[in-house]
Amino acid sequence: MVTDRMPQIDSPEDPYNMDGTAVTFRWTRISEDKDPDISDLPSFDYSLYLFNAVKFYLGQLFNIIDEESFMQSLNEFYEDAATKSRLSRTWYCQYLLVLAFGKAFVVTPETPSSPAGSKYAARAMGMLPDLTDIRDEPLLAIEVLCLAALYFESIDMRVAAYQHIGQALRICFIEGIHREVSEGAVGSKVSQRCSTVWWTVYILDREFSALLGAPSSVREEDITTALPSERDNSLRAAATTLQIQLARLTSRILTSVYQATCFLEIIS
């Protein structure tokens, strides 16, 4: 519409579609029968440093990583990296994405078009789980897809971010964690993790949908999982609940004020 009203000389056909052009980021898909690349990885102590940097900078969104299980796997990895990376490819993806985020937070990149730690992210993207690889560790797969989506968003690849958070959302539906998971059925620890994972996916899905102008993928009436503030009285739970409410409000605005019918009426 702007181009029609204000024509530009030698302007590209779609001058406003800048998705994926901010940085250079490519990866190669690694087949299941090929061992993951474990070369050029940091020491255990430096990995811990990067992990804590991610924990600090991501703030509330760090909830997407289950710290206890991650640390247990990290210790196992540094005892036998080849075996752990081969048997736990999904966790290895998570570990590589933590390294990528950590490097981006604490290291100055050599070139603006190549973020620090991007080589680890590229390695992780090549091994991301698809819908056939989630049967054994669905919660971990959701966490990894959330981290991948967040990384794509951070390097201005909005379409890829939206697609990956959509895949995470579908796995949530398959596993039923958008519904309240009873502590009596799975225990308090798993129930809490399911709640944390679900609300993180919910927040990211709403935010990424808003950034693309796409409709939300889940109806509010289908969600029965309790809000974090309904589970405990901590400041972190209250902050997460506020994030959820803000994401919900954003979605409501997009689906009511800026509907396609309204837009068509304006331009007609």
Tab-separated table of C-alpha atoms in Angstrom:
chain	number	residue	atom	x	y	z
A	1	MET	CA	0.000	0.000	0.000
A	2	VAL	CA	2.814	2.416	0.883
A	3	THR	CA	4.636	1.596	-2.355
A	4	ASP	CA	1.495	2.250	-4.408
A	5	ARG	CA	1.053	5.690	-2.818
A	6	MET	CA	4.754	6.616	-2.764
A	7	PRO	CA	6.557	4.809	-5.613
A	8	GLN	CA	10.324	4.459	-5.222
A	9	ILE	CA	12.827	4.343	-8.057
A	10	ASP	CA	14.589	0.962	-8.372
A	11	SER	CA	12.976	-0.321	-5.171
A	12	PRO	CA	12.763	-4.094	-4.607
A	13	GLU	CA	9.409	-5.811	-5.078
A	14	ASP	CA	9.097	-6.563	-1.356
A	15	PRO	CA	11.264	-3.981	0.441
A	16	TYR	CA	9.740	-4.632	3.863
A	17	ASN	CA	10.354	-8.389	4.008
A	18	MET	CA	13.682	-8.449	5.821
A	19	ASP	CA	13.278	-11.857	7.482
A	20	GLY	CA	16.469	-13.876	7.711
A	21	THR	CA	18.781	-11.227	6.261
A	22	ALA	CA	20.277	-9.769	9.443
A	23	VAL	CA	22.883	-12.509	9.923
A	24	THR	CA	24.386	-15.373	7.962
A	25	PHE	CA	23.155	-18.634	9.475
A	26	ARG	CA	23.117	-21.996	7.715
A	27	TRP	CA	23.143	-25.577	8.918
A	28	THR	CA	23.283	-29.126	7.561
A	29	ARG	CA	20.857	-31.822	8.632
A	30	ILE	CA	22.584	-34.733	10.399
A	31	SER	CA	21.097	-38.176	9.774
A	32	GLU	CA	20.226	-40.470	12.664
A	33	ASP	CA	22.871	-43.031	11.690
A	34	LYS	CA	25.692	-40.494	11.903
A	35	ASP	CA	27.394	-39.727	15.213
A	36	PRO	CA	27.065	-36.118	16.395
A	37	ASP	CA	30.063	-33.830	16.113
A	38	ILE	CA	31.601	-33.376	19.593
A	39	SER	CA	34.729	-31.508	18.521
A	40	ASP	CA	35.777	-28.052	19.710
A	41	LEU	CA	33.592	-27.987	22.806
A	42	PRO	CA	34.420	-25.907	25.911
A	43	SER	CA	35.647	-27.369	29.187
A	44	PHE	CA	33.210	-28.399	31.890
A	45	ASP	CA	33.899	-25.271	33.962
A	46	TYR	CA	33.425	-22.950	30.993
A	47	SER	CA	30.210	-24.746	30.075
A	48	LEU	CA	28.958	-24.075	33.601
A	49	TYR	CA	29.888	-20.421	33.202
A	50	LEU	CA	27.936	-20.158	29.943
A	51	PHE	CA	25.016	-22.045	31.479
A	52	ASN	CA	24.816	-19.550	34.342
A	53	ALA	CA	25.069	-16.654	31.878
A	54	VAL	CA	22.052	-18.044	30.015
A	55	LYS	CA	20.251	-18.517	33.309
A	56	PHE	CA	20.876	-14.857	34.194
A	57	TYR	CA	20.150	-13.206	30.847
A	58	LEU	CA	17.110	-15.213	29.803
A	59	GLY	CA	15.441	-14.499	33.143
A	60	GLN	CA	11.915	-15.854	33.281
A	61	LEU	CA	12.306	-17.673	29.965
A	62	PHE	CA	15.118	-19.728	31.522
A	63	ASN	CA	12.320	-21.792	33.064
A	64	ILE	CA	12.244	-23.664	29.773
A	65	ILE	CA	15.355	-25.570	30.918
A	66	ASP	CA	14.866	-28.080	33.704
A	67	GLU	CA	18.029	-27.300	35.654
A	68	GLU	CA	18.240	-30.499	37.667
A	69	SER	CA	17.984	-32.867	34.698
A	70	PHE	CA	20.242	-30.637	32.583
A	71	MET	CA	23.017	-30.658	35.183
A	72	GLN	CA	22.764	-34.422	35.583
A	73	SER	CA	23.111	-34.896	31.825
A	74	LEU	CA	25.951	-32.373	31.691
A	75	ASN	CA	27.960	-34.396	34.195
A	76	GLU	CA	27.265	-37.582	32.249
A	77	PHE	CA	28.318	-35.873	29.028
A	78	TYR	CA	31.719	-34.865	30.353
A	79	GLU	CA	32.285	-38.383	31.620
A	80	ASP	CA	31.688	-39.902	28.165
A	81	ALA	CA	30.840	-37.303	25.513
A	82	ALA	CA	30.658	-39.679	22.553
A	83	THR	CA	28.201	-42.072	24.200
A	84	LYS	CA	26.013	-39.375	25.763
A	85	SER	CA	25.712	-37.376	22.541
A	86	ARG	CA	24.854	-40.507	20.574
A	87	LEU	CA	22.259	-41.864	23.010
A	88	SER	CA	20.762	-38.488	24.000
A	89	ARG	CA	20.763	-36.466	20.813
A	90	THR	CA	17.867	-34.291	21.955
A	91	TRP	CA	19.689	-33.293	25.139
A	92	TYR	CA	22.854	-32.688	23.127
A	93	CYS	CA	20.865	-30.226	20.992
A	94	GLN	CA	19.815	-28.452	24.179
A	95	TYR	CA	23.409	-28.318	25.398
A	96	LEU	CA	24.625	-26.833	22.095
A	97	LEU	CA	21.893	-24.183	22.161
A	98	VAL	CA	22.864	-23.261	25.724
A	99	LEU	CA	26.451	-22.810	24.511
A	100	ALA	CA	25.213	-20.694	21.587
A	101	PHE	CA	23.153	-18.408	23.815
A	102	GLY	CA	25.903	-18.211	26.428
A	103	LYS	CA	28.529	-17.235	23.864
A	104	ALA	CA	26.204	-14.635	22.383
A	105	PHE	CA	25.705	-13.100	25.823
A	106	VAL	CA	29.330	-12.964	27.002
A	107	VAL	CA	31.522	-12.854	23.872
A	108	THR	CA	31.840	-10.005	21.373
A	109	PRO	CA	31.252	-11.391	17.854
A	110	GLU	CA	34.074	-11.163	15.327
A	111	THR	CA	31.687	-10.001	12.596
A	112	PRO	CA	28.191	-8.445	12.914
A	113	SER	CA	26.782	-11.000	10.487
A	114	SER	CA	27.942	-14.000	12.530
A	115	PRO	CA	26.843	-14.050	16.197
A	116	ALA	CA	29.225	-15.526	18.746
A	117	GLY	CA	28.347	-19.172	19.332
A	118	SER	CA	26.454	-19.540	16.063
A	119	LYS	CA	28.552	-22.588	15.130
A	120	TYR	CA	27.062	-24.416	18.124
A	121	ALA	CA	23.546	-23.335	17.168
A	122	ALA	CA	24.082	-24.554	13.596
A	123	ARG	CA	25.187	-27.929	14.945
A	124	ALA	CA	22.077	-28.107	17.122
A	125	MET	CA	19.675	-27.167	14.307
A	126	GLY	CA	21.039	-30.043	12.265
A	127	MET	CA	19.917	-32.516	14.930
A	128	LEU	CA	16.615	-31.026	16.084
A	129	PRO	CA	14.013	-33.688	16.876
A	130	ASP	CA	11.118	-34.072	14.498
A	131	LEU	CA	7.682	-35.470	15.302
A	132	THR	CA	8.964	-39.058	15.023
A	133	ASP	CA	11.661	-38.554	17.698
A	134	ILE	CA	9.616	-37.370	20.655
A	135	ARG	CA	8.138	-40.532	22.084
A	136	ASP	CA	10.754	-41.123	24.766
A	137	GLU	CA	11.427	-37.539	25.914
A	138	PRO	CA	8.542	-35.290	24.812
A	139	LEU	CA	9.092	-32.612	27.474
A	140	LEU	CA	12.770	-32.331	26.604
A	141	ALA	CA	11.883	-32.122	22.898
A	142	ILE	CA	9.487	-29.248	23.628
A	143	GLU	CA	12.165	-27.435	25.636
A	144	VAL	CA	14.681	-27.812	22.827
A	145	LEU	CA	12.244	-26.576	20.192
A	146	CYS	CA	11.484	-23.540	22.379
A	147	LEU	CA	15.177	-22.743	22.674
A	148	ALA	CA	15.572	-23.146	18.910
A	149	ALA	CA	12.599	-20.858	18.251
A	150	LEU	CA	13.972	-18.275	20.664
A	151	TYR	CA	17.359	-18.425	18.953
A	152	PHE	CA	15.816	-17.966	15.513
A	153	GLU	CA	13.880	-14.967	16.802
A	154	SER	CA	17.036	-13.469	18.323
A	155	ILE	CA	18.786	-13.497	14.926
A	156	ASP	CA	15.727	-12.069	13.155
A	157	MET	CA	14.544	-15.283	11.501
A	158	ARG	CA	10.920	-14.773	12.497
A	159	VAL	CA	9.357	-17.298	10.133
A	160	ALA	CA	11.620	-20.108	11.368
A	161	ALA	CA	10.926	-19.070	14.977
A	162	TYR	CA	7.167	-19.188	14.374
A	163	GLN	CA	7.400	-22.608	12.715
A	164	HIS	CA	9.457	-24.152	15.515
A	165	ILE	CA	7.328	-22.791	18.338
A	166	GLY	CA	4.322	-24.114	16.418
A	167	GLN	CA	5.872	-27.573	16.408
A	168	ALA	CA	6.491	-27.318	20.158
A	169	LEU	CA	2.860	-26.284	20.641
A	170	ARG	CA	1.609	-29.300	18.692
A	171	ILE	CA	3.665	-31.639	20.887
A	172	CYS	CA	2.101	-29.969	23.933
A	173	PHE	CA	-1.324	-30.830	22.531
A	174	ILE	CA	-0.276	-34.400	21.800
A	175	GLU	CA	1.032	-34.844	25.353
A	176	GLY	CA	-1.973	-33.028	26.822
A	177	ILE	CA	0.005	-30.612	28.989
A	178	HIS	CA	-2.274	-27.709	28.039
A	179	ARG	CA	-4.650	-29.461	30.433
A	180	GLU	CA	-3.942	-29.626	34.162
A	181	VAL	CA	-1.557	-32.521	34.863
A	182	SER	CA	-2.516	-33.951	38.244
A	183	GLU	CA	0.197	-34.310	40.875
A	184	GLY	CA	-1.513	-37.470	42.032
A	185	ALA	CA	-1.000	-39.058	38.632
A	186	VAL	CA	2.610	-38.086	37.839
A	187	GLY	CA	4.024	-36.546	41.033
A	188	SER	CA	4.557	-32.902	41.981
A	189	LYS	CA	7.890	-32.563	40.177
A	190	VAL	CA	6.626	-33.721	36.767
A	191	SER	CA	3.376	-31.808	37.204
A	192	GLN	CA	5.312	-28.596	37.899
A	193	ARG	CA	7.588	-29.178	34.913
A	194	CYS	CA	4.615	-29.733	32.610
A	195	SER	CA	3.064	-26.481	33.818
A	196	THR	CA	6.317	-24.556	33.321
A	197	VAL	CA	6.872	-25.956	29.843
A	198	TRP	CA	3.295	-25.270	28.770
A	199	TRP	CA	3.208	-21.637	29.880
A	200	THR	CA	6.590	-20.914	28.308
A	201	VAL	CA	5.354	-22.306	25.003
A	202	TYR	CA	2.142	-20.316	25.409
A	203	ILE	CA	4.017	-17.033	25.940
A	204	LEU	CA	6.398	-17.585	23.019
A	205	ASP	CA	3.602	-18.676	20.681
A	206	ARG	CA	1.561	-15.558	21.459
A	207	GLU	CA	4.537	-13.239	21.067
A	208	PHE	CA	5.829	-14.781	17.839
A	209	SER	CA	2.322	-14.855	16.375
A	210	ALA	CA	1.972	-11.152	17.146
A	211	LEU	CA	5.303	-10.362	15.485
A	212	LEU	CA	4.159	-12.070	12.281
A	213	GLY	CA	0.570	-10.872	12.443
A	214	ALA	CA	-0.614	-14.483	12.531
A	215	PRO	CA	-3.597	-15.784	14.536
A	216	SER	CA	-3.081	-17.704	17.736
A	217	SER	CA	-3.114	-21.486	17.487
A	218	VAL	CA	-4.959	-22.380	20.694
A	219	ARG	CA	-8.266	-21.340	22.207
A	220	GLU	CA	-8.262	-20.036	25.754
A	221	GLU	CA	-11.223	-22.231	26.688
A	222	ASP	CA	-9.173	-25.352	25.895
A	223	ILE	CA	-6.548	-24.507	28.540
A	224	THR	CA	-7.070	-25.812	32.065
A	225	THR	CA	-3.486	-25.720	33.351
A	226	ALA	CA	-3.281	-23.601	36.506
A	227	LEU	CA	-1.443	-20.290	36.324
A	228	PRO	CA	1.963	-20.212	38.080
A	229	SER	CA	0.642	-17.784	40.726
A	230	GLU	CA	-2.079	-20.315	41.564
A	231	ARG	CA	0.571	-22.907	42.394
A	232	ASP	CA	2.801	-20.830	44.679
A	233	ASN	CA	3.223	-17.310	46.018
A	234	SER	CA	6.776	-16.663	44.784
A	235	LEU	CA	7.806	-13.510	42.969
A	236	ARG	CA	8.907	-15.577	39.970
A	237	ALA	CA	5.456	-17.174	39.705
A	238	ALA	CA	3.794	-13.754	39.890
A	239	ALA	CA	6.094	-12.371	37.177
A	240	THR	CA	5.407	-15.339	34.896
A	241	THR	CA	1.671	-14.937	35.408
A	242	LEU	CA	1.927	-11.274	34.405
A	243	GLN	CA	3.785	-12.341	31.257
A	244	ILE	CA	1.019	-14.809	30.463
A	245	GLN	CA	-1.667	-12.172	30.950
A	246	LEU	CA	0.218	-9.713	28.726
A	247	ALA	CA	0.590	-12.353	25.995
A	248	ARG	CA	-3.122	-13.149	26.311
A	249	LEU	CA	-4.015	-9.467	25.979
A	250	THR	CA	-1.824	-9.104	22.894
A	251	SER	CA	-3.557	-12.062	21.291
A	252	ARG	CA	-6.975	-10.608	22.109
A	253	ILE	CA	-6.042	-7.315	20.449
A	254	LEU	CA	-4.813	-9.074	17.321
A	255	THR	CA	-7.938	-11.182	16.981
A	256	SER	CA	-10.426	-8.394	17.683
A	257	VAL	CA	-9.087	-5.001	16.611
A	258	TYR	CA	-6.912	-6.078	13.695
A	259	GLN	CA	-9.062	-8.718	12.051
A	260	ALA	CA	-8.737	-9.342	8.329
A	261	THR	CA	-12.268	-8.075	7.735
A	262	CYS	CA	-11.447	-4.761	9.380
A	263	PHE	CA	-8.303	-4.435	7.283
A	264	LEU	CA	-10.203	-5.149	4.079
A	265	GLU	CA	-12.796	-2.529	4.989
A	266	ILE	CA	-10.079	0.063	5.534
A	267	ILE	CA	-8.312	-0.470	2.214
A	268	SER	CA	-11.568	-0.694	0.266
